[in-house]
């Protein structure tokens, strides 16, 4: 499945400072649909190069990270259970505090 | 060599100069207040005269209370069909509080003063520093070392002497926040740290004030309006604070001046929309700004959470316990910008910058490792130091072995003396037992040894 993943607010530093990744993620075997839960595990093992604790806590993202599926807060689409479709754009952004 | 008399004389002159400058500033401030009052009373007289002259209804007929001066000053806004007299009148009757007179607050305050917000308050306890000026554009060189609020208020008054400007020269804390915020209709969060953001949002929910929240770091910015018309609060979105290591500050990570400038302008815009009752506020949505790729993205965020501890159905926070809530403990980071001072090493594993100066002067064989990131090292470094960033220290150690062998001591330096201690711990673990860190880093070198050594 073709997906575009974007990292911002400093999270890109965890994946070689690259903000936009066009990726091809395979459906896990015996699953009919790709969920955010699968995608997070995939991101963690394929894109995150350092300090994974800065990205994830348990099986979800750490506090202070917003997840947007097609420009929409994943809270509105079921968080980890959100199902993904081909060409979806998923943004992971860390909240900023500076000024 | 200068005699003591010379030093005393110049100190005296400097003191007199400062006191004269202070008096001048006070007199100028007084002049602008009187001028504004005079202008106000003259235009009032003009209105009275008009009202009682051959055209008794011509003023009230217009259905607003803008004076001729106001009409001229704000004419370009009055000409906007979607803003007009109604928007301007609403704006003039509104009050807005800007918390933080820094990179975000600077442009926000300038625009809010200029556009005619009736009462404009500002809170900050900080003083202006030279390394603020690249982004905190409301402050000028003449105000270095003086209160940011004083400086910002003077700048706002010089643009618009007809609005009320209120100075709060103090840090916003749980003890004063309710009292200060309650005096305003709308709040702008232009602060730079996580505990302040939670405290301000909670305070706004408790008092029912809409909050325009902006943040900027590096080359990115974020903007949202919270607690507006049933929309979410900051805690609905971020119920749990992020880990401390995820809370970078401009003083560590850097920021391009115009980036908070863009976000600060957008904060002023959202506040103007709320105050004038014009347009559609950025509530339930968030604006993400990426300066490097020139992209602005507006995303839909969750609505008010019924589970929210502050604005939800069963809130646990009240005005009473807000005043005793420990936001620094909640977020595990300090409200004030004082940098962290770690103490990880025993005295025997540390030397002061003055002691290191002696090592250099005596010609003792040693290696000086600078563990800052390479882009810091490029700004300034000590002579004969080698740059091995802390993140790469462990993997680089095998290559360094030949250099480290046979020297009396290995010294480690960084910017402020925290990473150098972490690095010495790494070196000790890897068998380099003669490694010591320089207490206080390059900042202490600049302070105690070489005053001309650049700090940043
Ligand atoms: Zn809430």
Coordinates of C-alpha atoms and ligand atoms in Angstrom, one line a residue:
Chain A
X1 CA 0.0 0.0 0.0
X2 CA 1.4 3.4 -1.1
X3 CA 1.4 5.9 1.8
X4 CA 3.0 9.3 2.4
X5 CA 4.4 9.8 5.9
X6 CA 5.4 13.2 7.2
X7 CA 7.3 14.0 10.4
X8 CA 7.4 17.5 11.9
X9 CA 8.0 19.5 15.0
X10 CA 11.4 17.8 15.5
X11 CA 10.3 14.2 15.0
X12 CA 12.1 14.2 11.6
X13 CA 15.3 14.2 13.6
X14 CA 14.5 10.7 14.6
X15 CA 14.5 9.6 11.0
X16 CA 17.7 11.0 9.5
X17 CA 16.1 14.6 9.4
X18 CA 13.9 13.6 6.4
X19 CA 10.5 15.1 6.7
X20 CA 8.6 13.4 3.9
X21 CA 8.7 9.6 3.2
X22 CA 6.9 7.9 0.4
X23 CA 6.6 4.3 1.5
X24 CA 5.1 1.0 0.5
X25 CA 3.7 -0.9 3.4
X26 CA 2.6 -4.5 3.0
X27 CA -0.6 -5.8 4.7
X28 CA 0.3 -7.9 7.7
X29 CA -0.4 -11.6 6.9
X30 CA -3.9 -12.8 7.7
X31 CA -5.1 -9.2 8.0
X32 CA -7.6 -7.7 5.6
X33 CA -6.9 -4.0 6.4
X34 CA -3.9 -1.9 7.4
X35 CA -4.6 -0.1 10.6
X36 CA -2.6 2.7 12.3
X37 CA -1.5 0.2 14.9
X38 CA 0.2 -1.8 12.2
X39 CA 1.6 1.3 10.7
X40 CA 3.1 2.6 13.9
X41 CA 4.9 -0.7 14.4
X42 CA 6.1 -0.6 10.8
X43 CA 7.4 3.0 11.3
X44 CA 9.1 2.1 14.4
X45 CA 11.1 -0.7 12.9
X46 CA 11.6 0.8 9.4
X47 CA 12.0 4.6 9.7
X48 CA 12.9 5.5 13.3
X49 CA 16.7 5.5 13.5
X50 CA 17.3 6.7 17.0
X51 CA 15.6 7.3 20.4
X52 CA 12.4 5.4 19.7
X53 CA 11.0 6.6 23.1
X54 CA 10.8 10.1 21.6
X55 CA 8.2 8.7 19.1
X56 CA 6.4 5.9 20.9
X57 CA 5.2 5.0 24.4
X58 CA 3.8 1.5 24.6
X59 CA 2.0 0.7 21.4
X60 CA 0.9 4.2 20.6
X61 CA 2.7 7.6 20.1
X62 CA 4.2 9.4 23.1
X63 CA 2.3 12.3 24.8
X64 CA 2.7 15.5 22.8
X65 CA 2.6 13.9 19.4
X66 CA -0.4 14.7 17.1
X67 CA -1.3 12.1 14.5
X68 CA -3.2 13.3 11.4
X69 CA -4.7 11.0 8.8
X70 CA -5.4 13.0 5.7
X71 CA -5.2 16.3 7.6
X72 CA -7.6 15.0 10.3
X73 CA -6.8 14.3 14.0
X74 CA -6.7 10.5 14.4
X75 CA -8.9 10.9 17.5
X76 CA -11.7 11.5 15.0
X77 CA -11.1 8.3 13.0
X78 CA -10.5 5.8 15.8
X79 CA -6.8 6.3 16.8
X80 CA -5.0 3.0 16.6
X81 CA -8.0 1.3 14.9
X82 CA -8.1 3.8 12.0
X83 CA -8.0 1.9 8.8
X84 CA -5.7 3.2 6.0
X85 CA -6.2 3.3 2.3
X86 CA -3.9 3.5 -0.6
X87 CA -2.4 7.1 -1.1
X88 CA -3.3 8.2 2.4
X89 CA -1.2 10.9 4.0
X90 CA -0.2 10.4 7.6
X91 CA 1.4 13.3 9.5
X92 CA 3.2 12.9 12.9
X93 CA 3.9 16.2 14.5
X94 CA 5.4 17.0 17.9
X95 CA 3.8 19.9 19.7
X96 CA 6.1 23.0 20.0
X97 CA 6.5 25.1 23.1
X98 CA 9.0 27.8 21.9
X99 CA 8.3 31.4 21.3
Chain B
X1 CA 47.4 52.0 33.8
X2 CA 44.1 53.6 34.8
X3 CA 44.0 55.1 38.2
X4 CA 41.2 54.3 40.6
X5 CA 40.1 57.9 40.3
X6 CA 39.4 57.4 36.6
X7 CA 37.3 54.3 37.3
X8 CA 35.3 56.1 40.0
X9 CA 34.8 59.1 37.6
X10 CA 33.5 57.0 34.8
X11 CA 31.2 55.0 37.1
X12 CA 29.8 58.3 38.4
X13 CA 29.3 59.6 34.8
X14 CA 27.6 56.3 33.7
X15 CA 25.3 56.5 36.7
X16 CA 24.4 60.1 36.0
X17 CA 23.8 59.3 32.4
X18 CA 21.5 56.4 33.3
X19 CA 19.5 58.6 35.7
X20 CA 19.2 61.4 33.1
X21 CA 18.0 58.8 30.5
X22 CA 15.5 57.4 33.0
X23 CA 14.1 60.9 33.7
X24 CA 14.0 61.6 30.0
X25 CA 12.0 58.5 29.4
X26 CA 9.5 59.3 32.2
X27 CA 9.0 62.8 30.9
X28 CA 8.5 61.5 27.3
X29 CA 6.0 59.0 28.6
X30 CA 4.1 61.7 30.5
X31 CA 4.1 64.0 27.4
X32 CA 2.6 61.3 25.2
X33 CA -0.1 60.6 27.8
X34 CA -1.0 64.3 28.1
X35 CA -1.0 64.7 24.4
X36 CA -3.3 61.8 24.1
X37 CA -5.6 63.2 26.7
X38 CA -5.6 66.6 25.1
X39 CA -6.4 65.1 21.7
X40 CA -9.2 63.1 23.2
X41 CA -10.8 66.1 25.0
X42 CA -10.4 68.3 21.9
X43 CA -12.1 65.7 19.7
X44 CA -14.8 65.3 22.4
X45 CA -15.4 69.1 22.3
X46 CA -15.6 68.9 18.6
X47 CA -18.2 66.2 18.8
X48 CA -20.2 68.2 21.4
X49 CA -20.1 71.3 19.3
X50 CA -21.2 69.4 16.2
X51 CA -23.9 67.7 18.2
X52 CA -25.3 71.0 19.4
X53 CA -24.9 72.9 16.2
X54 CA -27.2 73.2 13.2
X55 CA -27.0 69.5 12.6
X56 CA -28.0 68.1 15.9
X57 CA -28.5 64.5 14.7
X58 CA -25.6 64.1 12.3
X59 CA -23.3 62.3 14.8
X60 CA -25.8 60.0 16.4
X61 CA -27.2 59.3 13.0
X62 CA -24.1 57.5 12.0
X63 CA -24.9 55.0 14.7
X64 CA -21.4 54.6 16.2
X65 CA -19.2 56.5 18.6
X66 CA -16.0 56.8 16.5
X67 CA -14.4 60.2 16.8
X68 CA -13.1 62.0 13.7
X69 CA -9.5 61.1 14.7
X70 CA -10.5 57.4 15.1
X71 CA -12.3 57.5 11.7
X72 CA -9.1 58.9 10.1
X73 CA -6.7 56.6 11.9
X74 CA -8.6 53.4 11.2
X75 CA -10.1 54.4 7.9
X76 CA -8.4 51.6 5.9
X77 CA -10.1 49.1 8.2
X78 CA -13.4 50.9 8.2
X79 CA -13.3 50.7 4.4
X80 CA -13.4 46.9 4.6
X81 CA -17.0 45.8 4.0
X82 CA -16.6 42.7 6.1
X83 CA -14.9 44.6 9.0
X84 CA -16.2 48.2 8.8
X85 CA -17.5 50.4 11.6
X86 CA -19.0 47.6 13.5
X87 CA -15.8 45.6 13.6
X88 CA -13.8 48.6 14.6
X89 CA -16.2 49.6 17.3
X90 CA -16.1 46.1 18.8
X91 CA -12.3 46.2 18.6
X92 CA -12.2 49.5 20.4
X93 CA -14.4 48.1 23.2
X94 CA -12.4 44.9 23.6
X95 CA -9.4 44.1 25.9
X96 CA -6.6 41.6 25.0
X97 CA -3.9 40.2 27.1
X98 CA -0.6 39.2 25.5
X99 CA 1.4 36.8 27.8
X100 CA 5.1 37.0 26.8
X101 CA 6.8 40.0 25.0
X102 CA 9.2 37.8 23.1
X103 CA 9.4 36.5 19.5
X104 CA 5.6 35.8 19.3
X105 CA 4.5 38.7 21.5
X106 CA 6.5 41.3 19.6
X107 CA 4.6 41.4 16.3
X108 CA 1.3 40.5 18.1
X109 CA 1.6 43.5 20.4
X110 CA 2.6 45.9 17.6
X111 CA -0.4 45.0 15.4
X112 CA -2.9 44.9 18.3
X113 CA -1.8 48.4 19.4
X114 CA -1.9 49.7 15.8
X115 CA -5.3 48.3 14.9
X116 CA -7.0 49.9 17.9
X117 CA -7.7 47.3 20.6
X118 CA -9.3 49.3 23.4
X119 CA -7.2 47.9 26.2
X120 CA -4.0 46.0 25.6
X121 CA -2.2 44.2 28.5
X122 CA 1.2 42.6 28.4
X123 CA 2.9 40.3 30.9
X124 CA 6.6 39.4 31.1
X125 CA 9.2 39.5 33.8
X126 CA 12.2 39.2 31.6
X127 CA 14.7 41.9 30.5
X128 CA 15.8 42.6 26.9
X129 CA 19.1 40.9 25.8
X130 CA 21.2 41.5 22.7
X131 CA 20.5 37.9 21.5
X132 CA 16.7 38.6 21.6
X133 CA 16.7 41.4 19.0
X134 CA 16.9 39.2 15.9
X135 CA 13.3 38.1 16.5
X136 CA 11.8 40.2 19.3
X137 CA 11.4 43.1 17.0
X138 CA 9.4 45.3 19.4
X139 CA 12.6 45.9 21.4
X140 CA 15.5 48.1 20.3
X141 CA 19.2 48.3 21.4
X142 CA 18.4 51.2 23.7
X143 CA 16.4 48.9 25.9
X144 CA 19.0 46.2 26.4
X145 CA 19.1 45.3 30.1
X146 CA 15.7 46.9 30.8
X147 CA 12.2 45.3 31.3
X148 CA 10.7 43.8 28.1
X149 CA 7.2 45.1 29.2
X150 CA 8.5 48.6 29.6
X151 CA 10.1 48.4 26.2
X152 CA 7.1 46.9 24.5
X153 CA 4.7 49.4 26.2
X154 CA 6.8 52.3 25.0
X155 CA 6.8 50.9 21.4
X156 CA 3.0 50.4 21.5
X157 CA 2.4 53.9 22.9
X158 CA 4.6 55.4 20.2
X159 CA 2.4 53.8 17.5
X160 CA -1.0 54.5 19.2
X161 CA -1.2 56.8 22.2
X162 CA -5.0 56.7 22.1
X163 CA -5.5 53.1 23.5
X164 CA -5.1 52.0 27.1
X165 CA -1.8 50.0 27.6
X166 CA -1.4 48.0 30.8
X167 CA 2.0 46.8 32.0
X168 CA 2.3 43.7 34.1
X169 CA 6.0 43.5 34.9
X170 CA 5.9 40.1 36.5
X171 CA 6.0 36.4 35.7
X172 CA 2.5 34.9 35.3
X173 CA 2.1 32.4 38.1
X174 CA -0.8 30.4 39.6
X175 CA -0.9 33.1 42.4
X176 CA -1.6 36.0 40.0
X177 CA -2.9 34.4 36.8
X178 CA -6.6 34.4 37.7
X179 CA -6.5 38.1 38.8
X180 CA -4.6 39.3 35.8
X181 CA -6.5 37.2 33.1
X182 CA -9.9 38.1 34.5
X183 CA -9.4 41.7 33.5
X184 CA -9.3 40.9 29.8
X185 CA -11.7 39.4 27.1
X186 CA -9.2 37.5 25.1
X187 CA -5.8 35.9 25.9
X188 CA -2.8 35.4 23.6
X189 CA -0.3 32.8 24.7
X190 CA 3.1 34.0 23.5
X191 CA 5.2 32.1 26.0
X192 CA 8.0 29.7 25.4
X193 CA 7.6 26.8 27.7
X194 CA 5.3 23.8 28.5
X195 CA 4.2 24.6 32.1
X196 CA 3.1 28.1 31.1
X197 CA 1.1 26.7 28.2
X198 CA -0.9 24.3 30.5
X199 CA -1.3 27.0 33.2
X200 CA -2.6 29.6 30.7
X201 CA -5.0 27.2 29.1
X202 CA -6.4 26.0 32.4
X203 CA -6.7 29.6 33.6
X204 CA -8.6 30.5 30.5
X205 CA -11.0 27.6 30.9
X206 CA -11.7 28.5 34.5
X207 CA -12.5 32.1 33.6
X208 CA -14.2 31.3 30.2
X209 CA -11.7 33.3 28.1
X210 CA -10.9 32.3 24.5
X211 CA -7.2 31.6 24.1
X212 CA -5.1 32.2 21.0
X213 CA -2.1 29.9 21.3
X214 CA 1.0 30.1 19.1
X215 CA 4.4 28.4 19.2
X216 CA 7.5 28.5 17.1
X217 CA 10.8 26.7 17.1
X218 CA 13.5 26.3 14.5
X219 CA 11.8 26.7 11.2
X220 CA 8.3 25.6 12.2
X221 CA 5.3 27.2 13.9
X222 CA 1.9 26.1 15.2
X223 CA -1.3 28.1 15.9
X224 CA -4.7 27.3 17.4
X225 CA -7.6 28.9 19.2
X226 CA -8.7 27.1 22.3
X227 CA -11.7 27.2 24.6
X228 CA -13.8 29.1 22.1
X229 CA -17.5 28.5 21.8
X230 CA -17.5 24.9 22.9
X231 CA -14.3 24.0 21.2
X232 CA -11.4 22.0 22.8
X233 CA -8.9 23.4 25.3
X234 CA -5.2 22.7 25.2
X235 CA -5.6 19.8 27.6
X236 CA -8.3 18.2 25.5
X237 CA -5.6 17.9 22.8
X238 CA -2.6 17.2 25.1
X239 CA -4.0 15.6 28.3
X240 CA -0.6 14.3 29.3
X241 CA 2.5 16.5 29.1
X242 CA 5.3 15.4 26.8
X243 CA 8.6 14.1 28.2
X244 CA 11.0 16.9 29.2
X245 CA 13.4 15.8 26.5
X246 CA 10.8 16.6 23.8
X247 CA 10.5 20.2 25.0
X248 CA 13.2 22.1 23.1
X249 CA 13.8 25.8 23.7
X250 CA 14.9 28.5 21.3
X251 CA 18.0 29.1 23.4
X252 CA 19.1 25.5 22.7
X253 CA 17.6 24.6 19.3
X254 CA 17.7 28.0 17.6
X255 CA 15.0 29.8 15.8
X256 CA 14.9 31.9 12.6
X257 CA 13.6 35.3 13.7
X258 CA 10.8 35.6 11.1
X259 CA 9.2 32.3 12.0
X260 CA 7.8 33.4 15.4
X261 CA 7.1 36.7 13.6
X262 CA 4.8 34.9 11.2
X263 CA 3.0 33.0 14.0
X264 CA 2.8 36.2 16.2
X265 CA 1.1 38.1 13.3
X266 CA -1.4 35.2 12.9
X267 CA -2.0 35.3 16.6
X268 CA -2.8 39.0 16.4
X269 CA -5.1 38.3 13.4
X270 CA -7.1 35.6 15.3
X271 CA -7.4 37.8 18.4
X272 CA -8.6 40.7 16.2
X273 CA -11.2 38.4 14.6
X274 CA -12.4 37.3 18.1
X275 CA -12.5 40.8 19.4
X276 CA -14.3 42.3 16.4
X277 CA -16.6 39.4 16.0
X278 CA -15.6 39.1 12.3
X279 CA -14.7 35.9 10.5
X280 CA -14.3 32.3 11.5
X281 CA -11.8 31.7 14.3
X282 CA -9.2 28.9 14.1
X283 CA -11.1 26.8 16.6
X284 CA -11.2 23.0 16.3
X285 CA -8.5 23.4 13.8
X286 CA -4.7 23.9 13.9
X287 CA -2.4 25.7 11.6
X288 CA 1.0 24.1 11.0
X289 CA 3.7 26.3 9.3
X290 CA 6.9 24.8 7.8
X291 CA 9.1 27.7 6.7
X292 CA 11.8 25.6 5.0
X293 CA 9.4 24.0 2.5
X294 CA 7.1 27.1 2.4
X295 CA 4.0 25.1 3.4
X296 CA 1.0 25.9 5.6
X297 CA -1.3 23.2 6.5
X298 CA -4.6 23.5 8.3
X299 CA -5.8 20.4 10.0
X300 CA -9.0 19.4 11.8
X301 CA -8.4 18.5 15.4
X302 CA -10.7 16.8 18.0
X303 CA -13.5 18.7 19.7
X304 CA -13.9 19.3 23.4
X305 CA -13.3 16.0 25.3
X306 CA -15.9 15.0 27.8
X307 CA -13.1 13.3 29.7
X308 CA -11.0 16.5 30.0
X309 CA -10.0 17.2 33.5
X310 CA -10.4 20.9 33.1
X311 CA -13.2 21.6 30.5
X312 CA -14.9 18.1 30.5
X313 CA -18.1 16.9 32.1
X314 CA -16.5 16.2 35.5
X315 CA -13.7 18.7 35.8
X316 CA -11.3 18.2 38.7
X317 CA -9.6 21.6 38.5
X318 CA -11.3 24.5 40.2
X319 CA -10.2 28.1 40.8
X320 CA -9.3 27.1 44.3
X321 CA -6.9 24.2 43.5
X322 CA -5.6 26.0 40.4
X323 CA -3.8 28.3 42.7
X324 CA -2.0 25.4 44.3
X325 CA -1.4 23.4 41.2
X326 CA 2.3 22.7 40.5
X327 CA 2.7 23.1 36.8
X328 CA 6.5 22.7 36.9
X329 CA 6.1 19.4 38.6
X330 CA 3.2 18.4 36.2
X331 CA 5.3 19.0 33.1
X332 CA 8.7 18.3 34.8
X333 CA 10.1 21.5 33.4
X334 CA 10.7 25.0 34.8
X335 CA 8.5 28.1 34.1
X336 CA 11.6 30.4 34.1
X337 CA 14.1 30.0 31.3
X338 CA 17.0 29.4 33.6
X339 CA 19.1 26.7 32.0
X340 CA 19.6 23.3 33.6
X341 CA 22.6 23.0 35.9
X342 CA 23.4 19.3 36.3
X343 CA 25.8 17.8 38.8
X344 CA 26.6 14.3 37.7
X345 CA 30.3 14.1 38.5
X346 CA 32.4 14.1 41.8
X347 CA 34.6 17.1 42.4
X348 CA 37.7 15.1 41.5
X349 CA 36.4 14.6 37.9
X350 CA 35.9 18.3 37.3
X351 CA 38.1 21.4 36.8
X352 CA 37.1 25.1 36.6
X353 CA 37.8 27.2 33.5
X354 CA 40.4 29.1 35.5
X355 CA 42.2 25.8 36.3
X356 CA 42.0 24.8 32.7
X357 CA 43.6 28.1 31.8
X358 CA 46.6 27.2 34.0
X359 CA 46.9 23.8 32.3
X360 CA 47.2 25.5 29.0
X361 CA 49.7 28.1 30.3
X362 CA 51.8 25.5 32.0
X363 CA 51.9 23.5 28.8
X364 CA 50.7 20.3 30.4
X365 CA 50.0 17.7 27.7
X366 CA 46.3 17.1 27.4
X367 CA 43.5 16.6 24.9
X368 CA 40.5 19.0 24.9
X369 CA 37.3 17.3 23.5
X370 CA 34.4 19.7 22.6
X371 CA 31.3 17.6 22.7
X372 CA 28.8 20.1 21.3
X373 CA 27.0 19.4 17.9
X374 CA 29.2 20.4 15.0
X375 CA 27.0 23.4 14.0
X376 CA 27.7 24.9 17.5
X377 CA 31.4 24.2 17.1
X378 CA 31.4 26.1 13.9
X379 CA 30.1 29.2 15.7
X380 CA 33.0 29.4 18.1
X381 CA 35.5 27.0 19.8
X382 CA 38.6 27.0 21.9
X383 CA 42.0 26.7 20.1
X384 CA 43.4 23.1 19.9
X385 CA 40.1 21.5 20.8
X386 CA 38.7 18.5 18.8
X387 CA 35.0 18.3 18.1
X388 CA 33.4 15.0 18.9
X389 CA 29.7 15.5 19.4
X390 CA 28.3 13.7 22.4
X391 CA 25.9 11.6 20.2
X392 CA 28.9 10.2 18.3
X393 CA 31.4 9.9 21.2
X394 CA 31.0 6.1 21.9
X395 CA 31.4 5.1 18.2
X396 CA 34.3 7.5 17.6
X397 CA 36.3 6.4 20.7
X398 CA 38.3 3.6 18.9
X399 CA 39.6 6.2 16.3
X400 CA 40.6 8.5 19.1
X401 CA 42.6 6.0 21.1
X402 CA 46.0 6.9 19.6
X403 CA 45.4 10.6 20.4
X404 CA 44.3 9.9 24.0
X405 CA 47.2 7.6 24.8
X406 CA 50.1 9.1 26.6
X407 CA 48.6 12.5 27.6
X408 CA 48.4 13.5 31.2
X409 CA 44.7 14.4 31.1
X410 CA 41.7 14.5 28.9
X411 CA 39.3 17.5 29.3
X412 CA 35.8 17.7 28.0
X413 CA 34.0 21.0 27.3
X414 CA 30.5 21.9 26.0
X415 CA 28.4 25.0 26.0
X416 CA 27.1 25.2 29.6
X417 CA 28.7 22.2 31.4
X418 CA 25.9 19.6 31.2
X419 CA 26.7 17.5 28.2
X420 CA 30.4 17.6 29.2
X421 CA 29.5 15.7 32.4
X422 CA 27.5 13.1 30.4
X423 CA 30.5 12.7 28.1
X424 CA 32.9 12.2 31.0
X425 CA 30.6 9.5 32.3
X426 CA 30.8 7.8 28.9
X427 CA 34.6 8.1 28.7
X428 CA 35.0 6.7 32.3
X429 CA 32.8 3.8 31.3
X430 CA 34.9 3.2 28.2
X431 CA 38.1 3.1 30.3
X432 CA 39.4 6.7 29.8
X433 CA 39.7 7.3 33.5
X434 CA 41.7 10.6 33.3
X435 CA 38.8 12.4 31.7
X436 CA 37.5 15.5 33.5
X437 CA 34.9 18.1 32.5
X438 CA 35.2 21.9 32.6
X439 CA 32.6 23.2 35.0
X440 CA 30.1 25.6 33.4
X441 CA 31.5 25.0 29.9
X442 CA 32.4 27.7 27.4
X443 CA 30.1 30.1 29.1
X444 CA 32.3 30.0 32.2
X445 CA 35.4 30.4 30.0
X446 CA 33.9 33.6 28.6
X447 CA 32.8 34.8 32.1
X448 CA 35.9 33.9 34.2
X449 CA 38.8 33.7 31.8
X450 CA 38.4 35.5 28.4
X451 CA 35.7 38.2 28.3
X452 CA 36.1 38.6 24.6
X453 CA 35.3 35.0 23.9
X454 CA 31.9 35.0 22.1
X455 CA 28.8 33.6 23.9
X456 CA 25.6 32.7 22.1
Ligands
LIG1 ZN1 -10.3 20.5 27.8

